[in-house]
GROMACS .gro file of C-alpha atoms in nm:
model
  344
    1MET     CA    1  -0.081  -1.795  -6.737
    2THR     CA    2  -0.402  -1.988  -6.713
    3VAL     CA    3  -0.751  -1.845  -6.732
    4THR     CA    4  -0.804  -1.930  -6.365
    5SER     CA    5  -0.494  -1.733  -6.265
    6ARG     CA    6  -0.606  -1.435  -6.469
    7LEU     CA    7  -0.948  -1.440  -6.289
    8ARG     CA    8  -0.801  -1.476  -5.941
    9ARG     CA    9  -0.597  -1.156  -5.957
   10PRO     CA   10  -0.890  -0.909  -5.995
   11LEU     CA   11  -1.096  -1.109  -5.744
   12PHE     CA   12  -0.815  -1.088  -5.492
   13ALA     CA   13  -0.778  -0.717  -5.552
   14LEU     CA   14  -1.153  -0.667  -5.510
   15SER     CA   15  -1.154  -0.868  -5.187
   16LEU     CA   16  -0.862  -0.668  -5.056
   17LEU     CA   17  -1.036  -0.345  -5.149
   18LEU     CA   18  -1.355  -0.456  -4.972
   19LEU     CA   19  -1.157  -0.560  -4.665
   20VAL     CA   20  -0.982  -0.225  -4.650
   21ALA     CA   21  -1.314  -0.048  -4.694
   22ALA     CA   22  -1.474  -0.257  -4.420
   23ALA     CA   23  -1.181  -0.187  -4.189
   24SER     CA   24  -1.209   0.183  -4.261
   25VAL     CA   25  -1.580   0.177  -4.187
   26ALA     CA   26  -1.516  -0.018  -3.864
   27VAL     CA   27  -1.247   0.227  -3.752
   28PHE     CA   28  -1.472   0.520  -3.835
   29GLY     CA   29  -1.765   0.357  -3.655
   30TRP     CA   30  -1.552   0.280  -3.351
   31ARG     CA   31  -1.430   0.639  -3.336
   32GLU     CA   32  -1.787   0.767  -3.367
   33TYR     CA   33  -1.901   0.529  -3.092
   34ARG     CA   34  -1.620   0.634  -2.857
   35SER     CA   35  -1.692   0.996  -2.927
   36PHE     CA   36  -2.060   0.940  -2.851
   37ALA     CA   37  -2.000   0.746  -2.530
   38ASP     CA   38  -1.773   1.010  -2.377
   39ARG     CA   39  -1.915   1.331  -2.522
   40PRO     CA   40  -2.117   1.557  -2.286
   41LEU     CA   41  -2.488   1.539  -2.361
   42GLU     CA   42  -2.656   1.834  -2.523
   43LEU     CA   43  -2.888   1.941  -2.243
   44ASP     CA   44  -3.026   2.275  -2.132
   45PRO     CA   45  -2.785   2.371  -1.849
   46THR     CA   46  -3.069   2.543  -1.664
   47GLN     CA   47  -3.299   2.239  -1.670
   48PRO     CA   48  -3.154   1.920  -1.514
   49ALA     CA   49  -3.350   1.623  -1.648
   50VAL     CA   50  -3.506   1.348  -1.438
   51VAL     CA   51  -3.583   0.999  -1.565
   52GLU     CA   52  -3.746   0.714  -1.378
   53LEU     CA   53  -3.709   0.341  -1.438
   54GLN     CA   54  -3.996   0.150  -1.287
   55PRO     CA   55  -4.014  -0.215  -1.176
   56GLY     CA   56  -4.040  -0.452  -1.471
   57GLU     CA   57  -3.896  -0.202  -1.718
   58GLY     CA   58  -3.572  -0.244  -1.911
   59PHE     CA   59  -3.337  -0.054  -2.137
   60ARG     CA   60  -3.595   0.002  -2.411
   61GLN     CA   61  -3.821   0.195  -2.174
   62LEU     CA   62  -3.521   0.380  -2.029
   63LEU     CA   63  -3.405   0.492  -2.373
   64ARG     CA   64  -3.756   0.614  -2.451
   65ARG     CA   65  -3.754   0.820  -2.130
   66LEU     CA   66  -3.411   0.963  -2.212
   67ARG     CA   67  -3.542   1.076  -2.550
   68ALA     CA   68  -3.851   1.225  -2.386
   69VAL     CA   69  -3.644   1.460  -2.166
   70GLY     CA   70  -3.454   1.593  -2.467
   71ILE     CA   71  -3.152   1.363  -2.492
   72ASP     CA   72  -3.121   1.325  -2.870
   73ASP     CA   73  -2.752   1.237  -2.876
   74GLY     CA   74  -2.647   0.917  -3.046
   75HIS     CA   75  -2.826   0.654  -3.253
   76ASP     CA   76  -3.020   0.387  -3.063
   77LEU     CA   77  -2.763   0.131  -3.179
   78MET     CA   78  -2.488   0.325  -3.002
   79TRP     CA   79  -2.687   0.331  -2.677
   80HIS     CA   80  -2.746  -0.043  -2.708
   81ALA     CA   81  -2.376  -0.101  -2.774
   82LEU     CA   82  -2.283   0.109  -2.470
   83VAL     CA   83  -2.518  -0.072  -2.234
   84ARG     CA   84  -2.367  -0.403  -2.350
   85GLU     CA   85  -2.010  -0.274  -2.312
   86LEU     CA   86  -2.088  -0.173  -1.953
   87GLY     CA   87  -2.251  -0.509  -1.883
   88LEU     CA   88  -2.575  -0.344  -1.776
   89THR     CA   89  -2.823  -0.519  -2.004
   90THR     CA   90  -2.988  -0.690  -1.709
   91ARG     CA   91  -2.845  -0.478  -1.427
   92LEU     CA   92  -3.022  -0.145  -1.466
   93GLN     CA   93  -3.173  -0.055  -1.129
   94VAL     CA   94  -3.519   0.089  -1.084
   95GLY     CA   95  -3.552   0.436  -0.939
   96GLU     CA   96  -3.548   0.806  -1.015
   97TYR     CA   97  -3.230   0.955  -1.160
   98ALA     CA   98  -3.101   1.308  -1.220
   99ILE     CA   99  -2.934   1.360  -1.558
  100GLU     CA  100  -2.718   1.666  -1.511
  101PRO     CA  101  -2.572   1.896  -1.779
  102GLY     CA  102  -2.218   1.790  -1.866
  103MET     CA  103  -2.278   1.419  -1.808
  104THR     CA  104  -2.179   1.175  -2.082
  105PRO     CA  105  -2.387   0.875  -2.195
  106ARG     CA  106  -2.133   0.650  -2.018
  107GLN     CA  107  -2.185   0.843  -1.693
  108VAL     CA  108  -2.562   0.834  -1.729
  109LEU     CA  109  -2.576   0.457  -1.770
  110GLY     CA  110  -2.313   0.409  -1.500
  111ARG     CA  111  -2.525   0.606  -1.253
  112ILE     CA  112  -2.832   0.397  -1.333
  113GLY     CA  113  -2.633   0.074  -1.316
  114ARG     CA  114  -2.503   0.166  -0.970
  115GLY     CA  115  -2.848   0.266  -0.848
  116GLU     CA  116  -2.747   0.623  -0.760
  117VAL     CA  117  -3.105   0.741  -0.732
  118ILE     CA  118  -3.218   1.090  -0.635
  119GLN     CA  119  -3.213   1.132  -0.258
  120TYR     CA  120  -3.479   1.340  -0.084
  121ARG     CA  121  -3.467   1.462   0.275
  122PHE     CA  122  -3.713   1.462   0.561
  123THR     CA  123  -3.622   1.631   0.889
  124ILE     CA  124  -3.779   1.550   1.223
  125ILE     CA  125  -3.748   1.870   1.425
  126GLU     CA  126  -3.628   1.858   1.786
  127GLY     CA  127  -3.922   1.928   2.014
  128TRP     CA  128  -4.196   1.815   1.776
  129ASN     CA  129  -4.470   1.609   1.934
  130PHE     CA  130  -4.604   1.303   1.756
  131ARG     CA  131  -4.908   1.485   1.620
  132GLU     CA  132  -4.678   1.738   1.451
  133LEU     CA  133  -4.466   1.455   1.308
  134ARG     CA  134  -4.770   1.284   1.157
  135ASP     CA  135  -4.885   1.614   1.006
  136ALA     CA  136  -4.543   1.675   0.848
  137LEU     CA  137  -4.536   1.325   0.699
  138ALA     CA  138  -4.882   1.377   0.551
  139ARG     CA  139  -4.767   1.699   0.382
  140ASN     CA  140  -4.463   1.540   0.220
  141GLU     CA  141  -4.526   1.500  -0.154
  142VAL     CA  142  -4.264   1.231  -0.223
  143LEU     CA  143  -4.315   0.975   0.052
  144GLN     CA  144  -4.576   0.709  -0.015
  145ARG     CA  145  -4.855   0.752   0.237
  146SER     CA  146  -4.946   0.436   0.425
  147ILE     CA  147  -5.019   0.542   0.784
  148ASP     CA  148  -5.313   0.781   0.741
  149ALA     CA  149  -5.571   0.523   0.844
  150LEU     CA  150  -5.364   0.375   1.128
  151THR     CA  151  -5.428   0.461   1.492
  152ASP     CA  152  -5.125   0.545   1.704
  153ASP     CA  153  -5.136   0.196   1.857
  154GLU     CA  154  -5.154   0.030   1.514
  155LEU     CA  155  -4.870   0.246   1.388
  156MET     CA  156  -4.645   0.155   1.680
  157ARG     CA  157  -4.719  -0.213   1.621
  158ALA     CA  158  -4.624  -0.165   1.255
  159VAL     CA  159  -4.287  -0.010   1.344
  160GLY     CA  160  -4.205  -0.291   1.585
  161ALA     CA  161  -4.280  -0.109   1.911
  162ASP     CA  162  -4.607  -0.272   2.013
  163GLY     CA  163  -4.740  -0.144   2.344
  164LEU     CA  164  -4.529   0.174   2.355
  165ALA     CA  165  -4.675   0.523   2.334
  166PRO     CA  166  -4.547   0.696   2.018
  167GLU     CA  167  -4.447   1.021   2.184
  168GLY     CA  168  -4.071   1.075   2.192
  169ARG     CA  169  -3.987   0.748   2.016
  170PHE     CA  170  -3.853   0.891   1.688
  171LEU     CA  171  -3.512   1.055   1.676
  172PRO     CA  172  -3.495   1.410   1.539
  173GLU     CA  173  -3.256   1.387   1.245
  174THR     CA  174  -3.253   1.451   0.871
  175TYR     CA  175  -3.332   1.125   0.691
  176GLN     CA  176  -3.250   1.067   0.326
  177PHE     CA  177  -3.485   0.857   0.116
  178SER     CA  178  -3.564   0.781  -0.247
  179ARG     CA  179  -3.896   0.801  -0.427
  180GLY     CA  180  -4.102   0.494  -0.348
  181THR     CA  181  -4.013   0.499   0.022
  182SER     CA  182  -4.319   0.497   0.249
  183ASP     CA  183  -4.383   0.711   0.554
  184LEU     CA  184  -4.390   0.388   0.758
  185GLU     CA  185  -4.041   0.291   0.638
  186LEU     CA  186  -3.906   0.629   0.742
  187LEU     CA  187  -4.068   0.600   1.085
  188ARG     CA  188  -3.911   0.257   1.132
  189ARG     CA  189  -3.569   0.409   1.068
  190ALA     CA  190  -3.636   0.698   1.306
  191ARG     CA  191  -3.753   0.462   1.581
  192GLN     CA  192  -3.446   0.240   1.541
  193ALA     CA  193  -3.222   0.548   1.549
  194MET     CA  194  -3.386   0.664   1.873
  195ASP     CA  195  -3.349   0.319   2.030
  196ALA     CA  196  -2.980   0.315   1.942
  197ALA     CA  197  -2.918   0.670   2.069
  198LEU     CA  198  -3.100   0.597   2.394
  199VAL     CA  199  -2.914   0.271   2.461
  200GLU     CA  200  -2.578   0.439   2.393
  201ALA     CA  201  -2.658   0.734   2.624
  202TRP     CA  202  -2.794   0.513   2.903
  203GLN     CA  203  -2.477   0.304   2.903
  204ARG     CA  204  -2.276   0.623   2.970
  205ARG     CA  205  -2.510   0.767   3.236
  206ALA     CA  206  -2.375   0.939   3.544
  207ASP     CA  207  -2.385   0.766   3.879
  208GLY     CA  208  -2.665   0.834   4.125
  209LEU     CA  209  -2.936   0.940   3.883
  210PRO     CA  210  -3.293   0.916   4.019
  211LEU     CA  211  -3.393   0.743   3.696
  212ARG     CA  212  -3.484   0.376   3.690
  213SER     CA  213  -3.457   0.311   3.317
  214ALA     CA  214  -3.361   0.448   2.978
  215ASP     CA  215  -3.731   0.518   2.920
  216GLU     CA  216  -3.734   0.754   3.218
  217ALA     CA  217  -3.424   0.924   3.076
  218LEU     CA  218  -3.618   0.971   2.752
  219ILE     CA  219  -3.907   1.134   2.941
  220LEU     CA  220  -3.671   1.370   3.121
  221ALA     CA  221  -3.490   1.450   2.795
  222SER     CA  222  -3.820   1.547   2.631
  223ILE     CA  223  -3.889   1.798   2.910
  224ILE     CA  224  -3.538   1.942   2.879
  225GLU     CA  225  -3.591   1.972   2.502
  226LYS     CA  226  -3.908   2.176   2.549
  227GLU     CA  227  -3.764   2.396   2.826
  228THR     CA  228  -3.467   2.538   2.636
  229GLY     CA  229  -3.313   2.571   2.294
  230VAL     CA  230  -2.989   2.711   2.437
  231ALA     CA  231  -2.726   2.440   2.405
  232GLY     CA  232  -2.527   2.555   2.706
  233GLU     CA  233  -2.829   2.534   2.938
  234ARG     CA  234  -2.943   2.179   2.878
  235ARG     CA  235  -2.722   2.013   3.139
  236GLU     CA  236  -2.794   2.284   3.395
  237ILE     CA  237  -3.170   2.244   3.349
  238ALA     CA  238  -3.124   1.868   3.372
  239GLY     CA  239  -2.942   1.926   3.700
  240VAL     CA  240  -3.236   2.124   3.841
  241PHE     CA  241  -3.483   1.849   3.754
  242VAL     CA  242  -3.258   1.569   3.884
  243ARG     CA  243  -3.212   1.748   4.219
  244ARG     CA  244  -3.588   1.804   4.246
  245LEU     CA  245  -3.655   1.437   4.181
  246LYS     CA  246  -3.403   1.337   4.446
  247LEU     CA  247  -3.563   1.574   4.700
  248GLY     CA  248  -3.918   1.464   4.618
  249MET     CA  249  -4.007   1.811   4.483
  250ARG     CA  250  -4.254   1.841   4.200
  251LEU     CA  251  -4.095   1.936   3.869
  252GLN     CA  252  -4.347   2.217   3.809
  253THR     CA  253  -4.258   2.261   3.442
  254ASP     CA  254  -4.500   2.438   3.206
  255PRO     CA  255  -4.435   2.225   2.893
  256THR     CA  256  -4.578   1.918   3.068
  257VAL     CA  257  -4.897   2.110   3.152
  258ILE     CA  258  -4.927   2.230   2.792
  259TYR     CA  259  -4.880   1.875   2.663
  260GLY     CA  260  -5.160   1.754   2.891
  261ILE     CA  261  -5.394   2.019   2.748
  262GLY     CA  262  -5.324   1.884   2.399
  263ALA     CA  263  -5.458   2.035   2.078
  264ASP     CA  264  -5.695   2.260   2.273
  265PHE     CA  265  -5.408   2.475   2.401
  266ASP     CA  266  -5.441   2.824   2.252
  267GLY     CA  267  -5.105   2.964   2.361
  268ASN     CA  268  -5.232   3.119   2.685
  269LEU     CA  269  -5.129   2.919   2.993
  270THR     CA  270  -5.363   3.007   3.280
  271ARG     CA  271  -5.375   2.939   3.656
  272ALA     CA  272  -5.664   2.701   3.585
  273HIS     CA  273  -5.439   2.503   3.351
  274LEU     CA  274  -5.172   2.476   3.621
  275GLN     CA  275  -5.428   2.339   3.863
  276ALA     CA  276  -5.595   2.094   3.621
  277ASP     CA  277  -5.518   1.734   3.713
  278THR     CA  278  -5.388   1.554   3.404
  279PRO     CA  279  -5.130   1.271   3.402
  280TRP     CA  280  -4.873   1.518   3.262
  281ASN     CA  281  -4.932   1.810   3.499
  282THR     CA  282  -4.613   1.821   3.707
  283TYR     CA  283  -4.756   2.104   3.920
  284VAL     CA  284  -5.012   1.870   4.078
  285ARG     CA  285  -4.836   1.532   4.040
  286GLY     CA  286  -4.498   1.424   4.166
  287GLY     CA  287  -4.225   1.253   3.969
  288LEU     CA  288  -4.196   1.224   3.594
  289PRO     CA  289  -4.500   1.225   3.364
  290PRO     CA  290  -4.607   0.886   3.222
  291THR     CA  291  -4.466   0.946   2.872
  292PRO     CA  292  -4.231   1.182   2.692
  293ILE     CA  293  -4.391   1.511   2.585
  294ALA     CA  294  -4.189   1.561   2.263
  295MET     CA  295  -3.914   1.421   2.043
  296PRO     CA  296  -3.585   1.502   2.221
  297GLY     CA  297  -3.266   1.538   2.022
  298ARG     CA  298  -2.934   1.374   2.102
  299ALA     CA  299  -2.811   1.674   2.304
  300ALA     CA  300  -3.116   1.669   2.533
  301ILE     CA  301  -3.077   1.292   2.585
  302GLU     CA  302  -2.710   1.337   2.674
  303ALA     CA  303  -2.803   1.613   2.921
  304ALA     CA  304  -3.065   1.394   3.088
  305VAL     CA  305  -2.812   1.120   3.168
  306ASP     CA  306  -2.526   1.358   3.252
  307PRO     CA  307  -2.671   1.662   3.435
  308ALA     CA  308  -2.452   1.948   3.549
  309PRO     CA  309  -2.360   1.948   3.919
  310GLY     CA  310  -2.478   2.232   4.138
  311ASP     CA  311  -2.740   2.336   4.392
  312THR     CA  312  -2.995   2.534   4.189
  313LEU     CA  313  -3.357   2.423   4.218
  314TYR     CA  314  -3.541   2.687   4.013
  315PHE     CA  315  -3.515   2.868   3.682
  316VAL     CA  316  -3.717   3.131   3.497
  317ALA     CA  317  -3.704   3.250   3.138
  318ARG     CA  318  -3.541   3.586   3.072
  319GLY     CA  319  -3.745   3.638   2.757
  320ASP     CA  320  -3.453   3.601   2.516
  321GLY     CA  321  -3.449   3.220   2.517
  322SER     CA  322  -3.213   3.187   2.813
  323HIS     CA  323  -3.291   3.137   3.183
  324VAL     CA  324  -3.197   3.265   3.528
  325PHE     CA  325  -3.119   2.986   3.776
  326SER     CA  326  -3.181   3.021   4.151
  327ARG     CA  327  -3.093   2.826   4.465
  328SER     CA  328  -3.381   2.939   4.686
  329LEU     CA  329  -3.749   3.019   4.641
  330ASP     CA  330  -3.696   3.382   4.749
  331GLU     CA  331  -3.422   3.425   4.492
  332HIS     CA  332  -3.644   3.263   4.230
  333ASN     CA  333  -3.941   3.488   4.315
  334ARG     CA  334  -3.723   3.795   4.268
  335ALA     CA  335  -3.618   3.667   3.927
  336VAL     CA  336  -3.982   3.599   3.836
  337ARG     CA  337  -4.081   3.956   3.933
  338ARG     CA  338  -3.798   4.096   3.726
  339TYR     CA  339  -3.820   3.888   3.412
  340GLN     CA  340  -4.178   3.765   3.404
  341LEU     CA  341  -4.374   4.049   3.565
  342GLY     CA  342  -4.153   4.334   3.446
  343LEU     CA  343  -4.091   4.458   3.802
  344ARG     CA  344  -3.768   4.569   3.975
   0.00000   0.00000   0.00000
């Protein structure tokens, strides 16, 4: 055996030993990595964490935020390996994310890669007027405020409805949005939703309505919305108003008078109010008022274009939210004495 042969044998054995050791380390490392990637994070179950990735930021900033909310699991190298495995190195989406107890690192990065940001909710209440809607938007702590300095006319131009009065033009619904959304963006969505609901309802309108346009249906729907919150009464109240319009009778509805008074109304509707000549006072002016008086919901819009048949021309509140409907003025006056004046 030559000297070279004698030297090769221990070198080969050493190389083999190093290769086995390296393989063992790789297998161990791979097992540790897999365990890290799919092991639930150690988080306080009573305190869901929130992290935010802002425009221009990448994985380094995200990892720093994860550490800041108490996620100490895994070495940075493992997080970097996981983001590469998932192909998210350049695909992390900006936004605000909830990291919930029980989630794994793989689930956390997957959520951020898919852009599953926290969703907030803003509800436009049926029957709100536009002033109340603006006030509610101003109180919201998540929406970005951008309309405070805008007049109503400027705001309507900004939402793509130049020349329209804002009253009634935003559909009462619950709208989901993420942090960074502006109040103007939300109003655009609500206006588009109202336009769509109104077009759909107008296409299905009943024959013979004394309404010339979908806008007039919207005005009538807003009055119906303010007159009752009882679902089963909306179409019947719509029927009363439609028959009055056909007969040339004044609508004589209190909510229109109150709307004409505006912010000065103190809750006490007087005879002087009923006699005051404003564009919305349907006691002194015939036909529909010039604009809606509130934000009607879908049910009120449907009632306006599909009123219940019948021959009633009057109604009066019972005091429990419902109404008594009458065919004649004498019958109506008896109901008023009973339910409004407390007389038998």
